[in-house]
Tab-separated table of C-alpha atoms in Angstrom:
chain	number	residue	atom	x	y	z
Z	1	UNK	CA	-51.936	94.709	50.261
Z	2	UNK	CA	-50.410	97.689	52.067
Z	3	UNK	CA	-49.929	100.795	49.923
Z	4	UNK	CA	-48.448	104.252	50.476
Z	5	UNK	CA	-49.817	106.976	48.210
Z	6	UNK	CA	-47.535	109.997	47.885
Z	7	UNK	CA	-49.621	113.050	47.073
Z	8	UNK	CA	-52.764	110.948	46.936
Z	9	UNK	CA	-55.144	113.708	48.084
Z	10	UNK	CA	-55.411	115.567	44.768
Z	11	UNK	CA	-57.503	115.358	41.613
Z	12	UNK	CA	-56.696	111.731	40.755
Z	13	UNK	CA	-55.850	110.395	44.203
Z	14	UNK	CA	-59.243	111.498	45.490
Z	15	UNK	CA	-60.741	108.712	43.345
Z	16	UNK	CA	-57.971	106.130	43.751
Z	17	UNK	CA	-58.199	105.922	47.548
Z	18	UNK	CA	-61.842	104.775	47.816
Z	19	UNK	CA	-61.349	102.215	45.059
Z	20	UNK	CA	-58.386	100.678	46.910
Z	21	UNK	CA	-60.203	100.747	50.248
Z	22	UNK	CA	-63.313	99.173	48.759
Z	23	UNK	CA	-61.136	96.358	47.380
Z	24	UNK	CA	-59.896	95.672	50.916
Z	25	UNK	CA	-56.412	97.142	50.704
Z	26	UNK	CA	-54.608	99.046	53.462
Z	27	UNK	CA	-53.887	102.611	52.343
Z	28	UNK	CA	-51.697	105.304	53.934
Z	29	UNK	CA	-51.440	108.817	52.523
Z	30	UNK	CA	-48.262	110.907	52.536
Z	31	UNK	CA	-49.141	114.549	51.852
Z	32	UNK	CA	-48.560	118.151	52.855
Z	33	UNK	CA	-51.604	118.339	55.101
Z	34	UNK	CA	-53.358	120.993	53.038
Z	35	UNK	CA	-56.297	118.759	52.129
Z	36	UNK	CA	-58.549	116.434	54.048
Z	37	UNK	CA	-58.316	112.658	53.851
Z	38	UNK	CA	-61.001	109.975	54.071
Z	39	UNK	CA	-62.040	109.293	57.650
Z	40	UNK	CA	-59.853	106.779	59.495
Z	41	UNK	CA	-57.304	106.654	56.648
Z	42	UNK	CA	-53.762	106.644	58.083
Z	43	UNK	CA	-51.654	109.584	56.995
Z	44	UNK	CA	-48.143	110.944	57.233
Z	45	UNK	CA	-47.855	114.700	56.849
Z	46	UNK	CA	-44.577	115.780	55.328
Z	47	UNK	CA	-42.598	117.359	52.503
Z	48	UNK	CA	-42.427	115.373	49.262
Z	49	UNK	CA	-39.027	116.878	48.513
Z	50	UNK	CA	-37.585	115.615	51.814
Z	51	UNK	CA	-38.607	111.965	51.624
Z	52	UNK	CA	-35.364	110.735	53.185
Z	53	UNK	CA	-36.311	112.488	56.445
Z	54	UNK	CA	-39.177	110.007	56.844
Z	55	UNK	CA	-37.321	106.821	55.910
Z	56	UNK	CA	-37.354	105.457	59.466
Z	57	UNK	CA	-41.136	105.838	59.653
Z	58	UNK	CA	-41.532	104.246	56.219
Z	59	UNK	CA	-39.331	101.353	57.319
Z	60	UNK	CA	-41.527	100.685	60.334
Z	61	UNK	CA	-44.643	100.592	58.170
Z	62	UNK	CA	-43.178	98.180	55.552
Z	63	UNK	CA	-45.322	99.063	52.544
Z	64	UNK	CA	-45.839	96.612	49.693
Z	65	UNK	CA	-46.365	99.249	47.000
Z	66	UNK	CA	-45.583	102.971	46.741
Z	67	UNK	CA	-47.677	105.025	44.307
Z	68	UNK	CA	-46.200	108.455	43.605
Z	69	UNK	CA	-48.676	110.962	42.159
Z	70	UNK	CA	-46.323	113.949	42.118
Z	71	UNK	CA	-43.185	112.804	40.324
Z	72	UNK	CA	-42.044	115.524	37.952
Z	73	UNK	CA	-38.277	115.244	37.502
Z	74	UNK	CA	-35.402	112.817	37.470
Z	75	UNK	CA	-34.110	114.214	40.762
Z	76	UNK	CA	-37.429	113.545	42.477
Z	77	UNK	CA	-37.530	110.026	41.051
Z	78	UNK	CA	-33.971	109.285	42.189
Z	79	UNK	CA	-34.835	110.447	45.703
Z	80	UNK	CA	-37.913	108.236	45.656
Z	81	UNK	CA	-35.950	105.132	44.682
Z	82	UNK	CA	-33.186	105.787	47.202
Z	83	UNK	CA	-35.672	106.336	50.021
Z	84	UNK	CA	-37.659	103.156	49.491
Z	85	UNK	CA	-34.960	100.814	48.219
Z	86	UNK	CA	-34.977	97.736	50.431
Z	87	UNK	CA	-38.050	98.735	52.444
Z	88	UNK	CA	-40.861	98.520	49.875
Z	89	UNK	CA	-41.870	95.919	47.330
Z	90	UNK	CA	-42.586	98.025	44.237
Z	91	UNK	CA	-42.860	101.587	42.947
Z	92	UNK	CA	-45.693	102.784	40.701
Z	93	UNK	CA	-44.707	105.987	38.910
Z	94	UNK	CA	-47.368	108.108	37.245
Z	95	UNK	CA	-45.963	109.397	33.998
Z	96	UNK	CA	-47.498	111.168	31.021
Z	97	UNK	CA	-48.130	110.711	27.317
Z	98	UNK	CA	-45.862	113.718	26.823
Z	99	UNK	CA	-42.847	111.383	26.899
Z	100	UNK	CA	-43.615	110.358	23.326
Z	101	UNK	CA	-41.869	111.923	20.363
Z	102	UNK	CA	-45.309	112.741	18.919
Z	103	UNK	CA	-45.911	115.177	21.772
Z	104	UNK	CA	-42.582	116.840	21.042
Z	105	UNK	CA	-43.500	117.138	17.361
Z	106	UNK	CA	-46.836	118.660	18.319
Z	107	UNK	CA	-45.093	121.165	20.622
Z	108	UNK	CA	-42.550	122.034	17.932
Z	109	UNK	CA	-39.498	120.875	19.884
Z	110	UNK	CA	-38.824	117.610	18.066
Z	111	UNK	CA	-37.144	117.495	14.621
Z	112	UNK	CA	-38.242	115.354	11.720
Z	113	UNK	CA	-41.575	114.324	10.283
Z	114	UNK	CA	-44.827	113.296	11.867
Z	115	UNK	CA	-44.906	110.350	14.259
Z	116	UNK	CA	-46.712	107.184	13.238
Z	117	UNK	CA	-49.916	106.430	15.144
Z	118	UNK	CA	-51.332	104.950	17.283
Z	119	UNK	CA	-48.721	105.274	19.990
Z	120	UNK	CA	-47.909	102.093	21.846
Z	121	UNK	CA	-45.687	101.628	24.877
Z	122	UNK	CA	-42.852	100.831	22.442
Z	123	UNK	CA	-43.242	104.007	20.361
Z	124	UNK	CA	-40.354	106.436	20.053
Z	125	UNK	CA	-39.769	108.847	22.935
Z	126	UNK	CA	-38.742	112.472	22.751
Z	127	UNK	CA	-35.088	113.313	22.181
Z	128	UNK	CA	-35.676	116.825	23.515
Z	129	UNK	CA	-35.671	117.333	27.277
Z	130	UNK	CA	-37.525	120.652	27.115
Z	131	UNK	CA	-41.038	119.752	26.078
Z	132	UNK	CA	-42.531	122.847	27.759
Z	133	UNK	CA	-40.957	126.334	27.817
Z	134	UNK	CA	-40.093	127.899	31.212
Z	135	UNK	CA	-43.032	130.305	31.110
Z	136	UNK	CA	-45.459	127.400	30.674
Z	137	UNK	CA	-43.903	125.472	33.568
Z	138	UNK	CA	-44.105	128.582	35.737
Z	139	UNK	CA	-47.776	129.025	34.909
Z	140	UNK	CA	-48.525	125.374	35.607
Z	141	UNK	CA	-46.748	125.575	38.954
Z	142	UNK	CA	-48.490	128.778	39.985
Z	143	UNK	CA	-52.023	127.991	38.864
Z	144	UNK	CA	-52.431	124.219	38.724
Z	145	UNK	CA	-49.631	121.867	39.768
Z	146	UNK	CA	-47.462	123.224	42.625
Z	147	UNK	CA	-45.209	120.140	42.502
Z	148	UNK	CA	-43.960	120.922	38.975
Z	149	UNK	CA	-40.367	122.188	39.064
Z	150	UNK	CA	-38.061	123.710	36.449
Z	151	UNK	CA	-36.583	120.283	35.709
Z	152	UNK	CA	-39.921	118.745	34.761
Z	153	UNK	CA	-39.473	115.774	32.438
Z	154	UNK	CA	-41.164	112.420	32.796
Z	155	UNK	CA	-38.561	110.538	30.730
Z	156	UNK	CA	-35.884	110.489	33.474
Z	157	UNK	CA	-38.680	109.700	35.939
Z	158	UNK	CA	-39.452	106.554	33.981
Z	159	UNK	CA	-35.777	105.660	33.636
Z	160	UNK	CA	-35.294	105.854	37.398
Z	161	UNK	CA	-38.480	103.907	38.151
Z	162	UNK	CA	-37.576	101.058	35.808
Z	163	UNK	CA	-33.796	101.091	36.056
Z	164	UNK	CA	-33.187	100.093	39.687
Z	165	UNK	CA	-32.184	96.415	40.041
Z	166	UNK	CA	-33.178	96.404	43.717
Z	167	UNK	CA	-36.513	98.224	43.434
Z	168	UNK	CA	-39.030	96.980	40.845
Z	169	UNK	CA	-41.202	99.591	39.191
Z	170	UNK	CA	-44.312	100.090	37.090
Z	171	UNK	CA	-44.921	103.116	34.856
Z	172	UNK	CA	-48.343	104.433	33.863
Z	173	UNK	CA	-48.463	106.967	31.038
Z	174	UNK	CA	-51.564	109.038	31.694
Z	175	UNK	CA	-53.691	110.994	29.185
Z	176	UNK	CA	-55.439	114.353	29.305
Z	177	UNK	CA	-57.766	113.776	32.259
Z	178	UNK	CA	-61.214	115.308	32.674
Z	179	UNK	CA	-63.807	114.998	35.397
Z	180	UNK	CA	-64.871	116.447	38.763
Z	181	UNK	CA	-61.977	118.330	40.305
Z	182	UNK	CA	-60.145	118.897	37.004
Z	183	UNK	CA	-57.675	121.736	37.769
Z	184	UNK	CA	-57.372	122.512	34.045
Z	185	UNK	CA	-61.177	122.721	33.549
Z	186	UNK	CA	-60.921	121.060	30.122
Z	187	UNK	CA	-64.669	121.317	29.432
Z	188	UNK	CA	-64.941	124.976	30.442
Z	189	UNK	CA	-64.164	126.726	27.116
Z	190	UNK	CA	-66.953	124.882	25.292
Z	191	UNK	CA	-69.393	124.603	28.185
Z	192	UNK	CA	-69.247	128.320	29.021
Z	193	UNK	CA	-69.974	129.273	25.428
Z	194	UNK	CA	-72.937	126.896	25.385
Z	195	UNK	CA	-74.268	128.213	28.696
Z	196	UNK	CA	-73.734	131.814	27.542
Z	197	UNK	CA	-76.055	131.086	24.619
Z	198	UNK	CA	-73.464	131.604	21.920
Z	199	UNK	CA	-75.108	131.153	18.540
Z	200	UNK	CA	-71.850	130.104	16.891
Z	201	UNK	CA	-68.908	128.341	18.498
Z	202	UNK	CA	-65.796	128.544	16.359
Z	203	UNK	CA	-63.019	126.050	15.706
Z	204	UNK	CA	-60.026	126.553	13.425
Z	205	UNK	CA	-59.864	124.019	10.617
Z	206	UNK	CA	-56.591	122.585	11.948
Z	207	UNK	CA	-57.871	122.330	15.548
Z	208	UNK	CA	-61.309	120.830	14.888
Z	209	UNK	CA	-60.018	117.371	13.831
Z	210	UNK	CA	-57.070	117.266	16.264
Z	211	UNK	CA	-57.114	114.055	18.314
Z	212	UNK	CA	-55.449	113.658	21.703
Z	213	UNK	CA	-55.620	110.908	24.381
Z	214	UNK	CA	-58.244	111.422	27.072
Z	215	UNK	CA	-59.468	109.683	30.175
Z	216	UNK	CA	-62.187	110.280	32.753
Z	217	UNK	CA	-60.704	110.665	36.212
Z	218	UNK	CA	-62.589	107.798	37.890
Z	219	UNK	CA	-61.594	105.490	35.057
Z	220	UNK	CA	-57.965	106.576	35.208
Z	221	UNK	CA	-58.094	105.973	38.963
Z	222	UNK	CA	-59.330	102.441	38.297
Z	223	UNK	CA	-56.349	101.829	36.007
Z	224	UNK	CA	-53.960	103.048	38.706
Z	225	UNK	CA	-55.610	100.830	41.294
Z	226	UNK	CA	-55.428	97.702	39.152
Z	227	UNK	CA	-51.799	98.325	38.163
Z	228	UNK	CA	-50.771	99.024	41.758
Z	229	UNK	CA	-52.313	95.806	43.048
Z	230	UNK	CA	-51.374	93.471	40.178
Z	231	UNK	CA	-48.008	91.709	40.666
Z	232	UNK	CA	-47.824	91.031	36.919
Z	233	UNK	CA	-47.498	94.802	36.353
Z	234	UNK	CA	-43.984	94.673	37.801
Z	235	UNK	CA	-41.450	96.062	35.320
Z	236	UNK	CA	-44.133	97.061	32.804
Z	237	UNK	CA	-45.187	100.300	31.125
Z	238	UNK	CA	-48.852	100.947	30.398
Z	239	UNK	CA	-50.675	103.605	28.408
Z	240	UNK	CA	-53.890	104.675	30.123
Z	241	UNK	CA	-56.541	106.281	27.930
Z	242	UNK	CA	-59.906	105.721	26.323
Z	243	UNK	CA	-59.869	103.215	23.482
Z	244	UNK	CA	-61.545	105.641	21.062
Z	245	UNK	CA	-60.012	108.981	20.171
Z	246	UNK	CA	-62.086	111.950	19.020
Z	247	UNK	CA	-61.159	115.330	17.577
Z	248	UNK	CA	-61.719	118.610	19.405
Z	249	UNK	CA	-64.891	119.366	17.442
Z	250	UNK	CA	-66.310	115.907	18.090
Z	251	UNK	CA	-65.691	116.341	21.820
Z	252	UNK	CA	-67.427	119.709	21.777
Z	253	UNK	CA	-70.395	118.138	20.004
Z	254	UNK	CA	-70.620	115.448	22.685
Z	255	UNK	CA	-70.649	118.109	25.401
Z	256	UNK	CA	-73.319	120.060	23.534
Z	257	UNK	CA	-75.454	116.946	23.064
Z	258	UNK	CA	-75.312	116.256	26.803
Z	259	UNK	CA	-76.475	119.805	27.569
Z	260	UNK	CA	-79.009	119.973	24.735
Z	261	UNK	CA	-77.306	123.192	23.732
Z	262	UNK	CA	-78.673	125.041	20.721
Z	263	UNK	CA	-75.479	126.705	19.481
Z	264	UNK	CA	-73.980	125.959	16.070
Z	265	UNK	CA	-70.398	124.797	15.654
Z	266	UNK	CA	-68.564	126.366	12.742
Z	267	UNK	CA	-65.122	125.624	11.348
Z	268	UNK	CA	-63.130	128.537	9.945
Z	269	UNK	CA	-59.904	128.589	7.952
Z	270	UNK	CA	-56.869	128.964	10.187
Z	271	UNK	CA	-56.018	132.409	8.844
Z	272	UNK	CA	-59.555	133.698	9.514
Z	273	UNK	CA	-59.889	132.297	13.021
Z	274	UNK	CA	-59.420	134.704	15.970
Z	275	UNK	CA	-55.933	134.302	17.398
Z	276	UNK	CA	-57.172	133.343	20.861
Z	277	UNK	CA	-58.809	130.244	19.367
Z	278	UNK	CA	-55.671	129.004	17.593
Z	279	UNK	CA	-53.453	126.344	19.108
Z	280	UNK	CA	-49.669	126.684	19.200
Z	281	UNK	CA	-47.514	123.912	17.821
Z	282	UNK	CA	-47.815	121.542	14.885
Z	283	UNK	CA	-51.480	120.614	14.760
Z	284	UNK	CA	-50.807	118.199	11.907
Z	285	UNK	CA	-49.395	115.856	14.553
Z	286	UNK	CA	-52.238	114.099	16.282
Z	287	UNK	CA	-51.510	112.219	19.518
Z	288	UNK	CA	-53.504	108.991	19.444
Z	289	UNK	CA	-52.477	106.226	21.838
Z	290	UNK	CA	-53.383	102.568	22.267
Z	291	UNK	CA	-54.296	101.268	25.719
Z	292	UNK	CA	-54.548	97.653	24.569
Z	293	UNK	CA	-51.703	96.433	26.787
Z	294	UNK	CA	-53.261	97.292	30.160
Z	295	UNK	CA	-56.591	95.906	28.966
Z	296	UNK	CA	-55.126	92.605	27.792
Z	297	UNK	CA	-52.525	92.045	30.530
Z	298	UNK	CA	-54.376	93.357	33.582
Z	299	UNK	CA	-57.987	93.089	32.467
Z	300	UNK	CA	-58.571	96.839	32.873
Z	301	UNK	CA	-62.012	98.155	31.918
Z	302	UNK	CA	-63.541	101.576	32.514
Z	303	UNK	CA	-66.145	101.395	35.302
Z	304	UNK	CA	-67.870	104.610	34.132
Z	305	UNK	CA	-69.336	104.969	30.636
Z	306	UNK	CA	-68.341	107.937	28.491
Z	307	UNK	CA	-71.885	109.323	28.572
Z	308	UNK	CA	-71.980	109.219	32.369
Z	309	UNK	CA	-68.458	110.647	32.564
Z	310	UNK	CA	-69.389	113.611	30.384
Z	311	UNK	CA	-72.556	114.234	32.406
Z	312	UNK	CA	-70.728	114.167	35.734
Z	313	UNK	CA	-68.033	116.482	34.406
Z	314	UNK	CA	-70.550	119.004	33.095
Z	315	UNK	CA	-72.371	119.030	36.425
Z	316	UNK	CA	-69.136	119.668	38.315
Z	317	UNK	CA	-67.876	122.320	35.878
Z	318	UNK	CA	-71.100	124.282	36.168
Z	319	UNK	CA	-70.891	124.207	39.959
Z	320	UNK	CA	-67.179	125.101	40.035
Z	321	UNK	CA	-66.310	127.601	37.274
Z	322	UNK	CA	-62.616	128.572	37.279
Z	323	UNK	CA	-61.727	131.860	38.941
Z	324	UNK	CA	-59.008	132.400	36.342
Z	325	UNK	CA	-59.771	130.560	33.076
Z	326	UNK	CA	-56.709	129.291	31.257
Z	327	UNK	CA	-58.206	130.120	27.863
Z	328	UNK	CA	-59.408	133.619	26.908
Z	329	UNK	CA	-62.909	134.584	25.819
Z	330	UNK	CA	-63.286	137.332	23.207
Z	331	UNK	CA	-66.840	137.163	21.958
Z	332	UNK	CA	-66.691	140.352	19.833
Z	333	UNK	CA	-63.727	138.943	17.895
Z	334	UNK	CA	-65.538	135.636	17.444
Z	335	UNK	CA	-68.714	137.339	16.205
Z	336	UNK	CA	-66.737	139.408	13.709
Z	337	UNK	CA	-64.883	136.357	12.392
Z	338	UNK	CA	-68.100	134.373	11.991
Z	339	UNK	CA	-69.752	137.213	10.082
Z	340	UNK	CA	-66.818	137.812	7.726
Z	341	UNK	CA	-65.794	134.237	6.950
Z	342	UNK	CA	-67.463	131.358	5.145
Z	343	UNK	CA	-67.839	128.472	7.552
Z	344	UNK	CA	-68.409	124.746	7.370
Z	345	UNK	CA	-70.149	122.561	9.986
């Protein structure tokens, strides 16, 4: 099978490419030229926002499947469909779990009560089209994801990918992804405190049990590869995440167990927890998703165990600490809170 990966040189694409090549597929990368590509892998250097300029070259190549890693808005998705309509067999659009109403409830932008769990591909989507405030989008664009624009919303992306009668599509709703290369450094807040020898690591009582969908990057890459190369995925939506969901405290305990850290985890009442450790939004809304469909329909299985995934992530995080951590560290405030408040393990 001949595939074109748009933006396939980043965090996730770095692991998708070798899996496709190892399976014997022909892979071409379309990217900005700011990162290296695997040796002998064909590439087209260009601007993602000017796809139509390269249509003649795409037509000559005649790709079977297009996988777009950097779709962020309806306008980008419309351009994608118009560019490849009639010259490619299928589009695979990488979406996000943030399309679900539950994510909007968690972020405080969706009215009504809590969303029923677990989330399936048929669960209710957001009615709001502003899941993240402008300042958050600006920060994401500046520090992590340069392709994110002010119109970011995966719902119109999905509608465009699945609504074209001439261009079949597949949508993958991805989780919170951890692993080597993670631009968010999801393990860093806990791992740094462990490595700094913190005697007590604090969680607010509403954050400690909070469950969200996660996936290790190599395993998520395997899901993308199987969906991109499976004809039966045509016209389908798939959640991609680990089958078990753990709270924030449970994840921290798994990281600590892998490092043999000696610190103690304590849970404090919300009103006695330092402000920098609180989470915004409605923490009563957990976001737990089912990935049964991709497992049953496409036979997807994670190639890397959770224990190995955590170990590899810790090793990478220690070797690549973030220059500008996204979460603050205020140890004096944490020490004071721990001393003044009764805590529970």
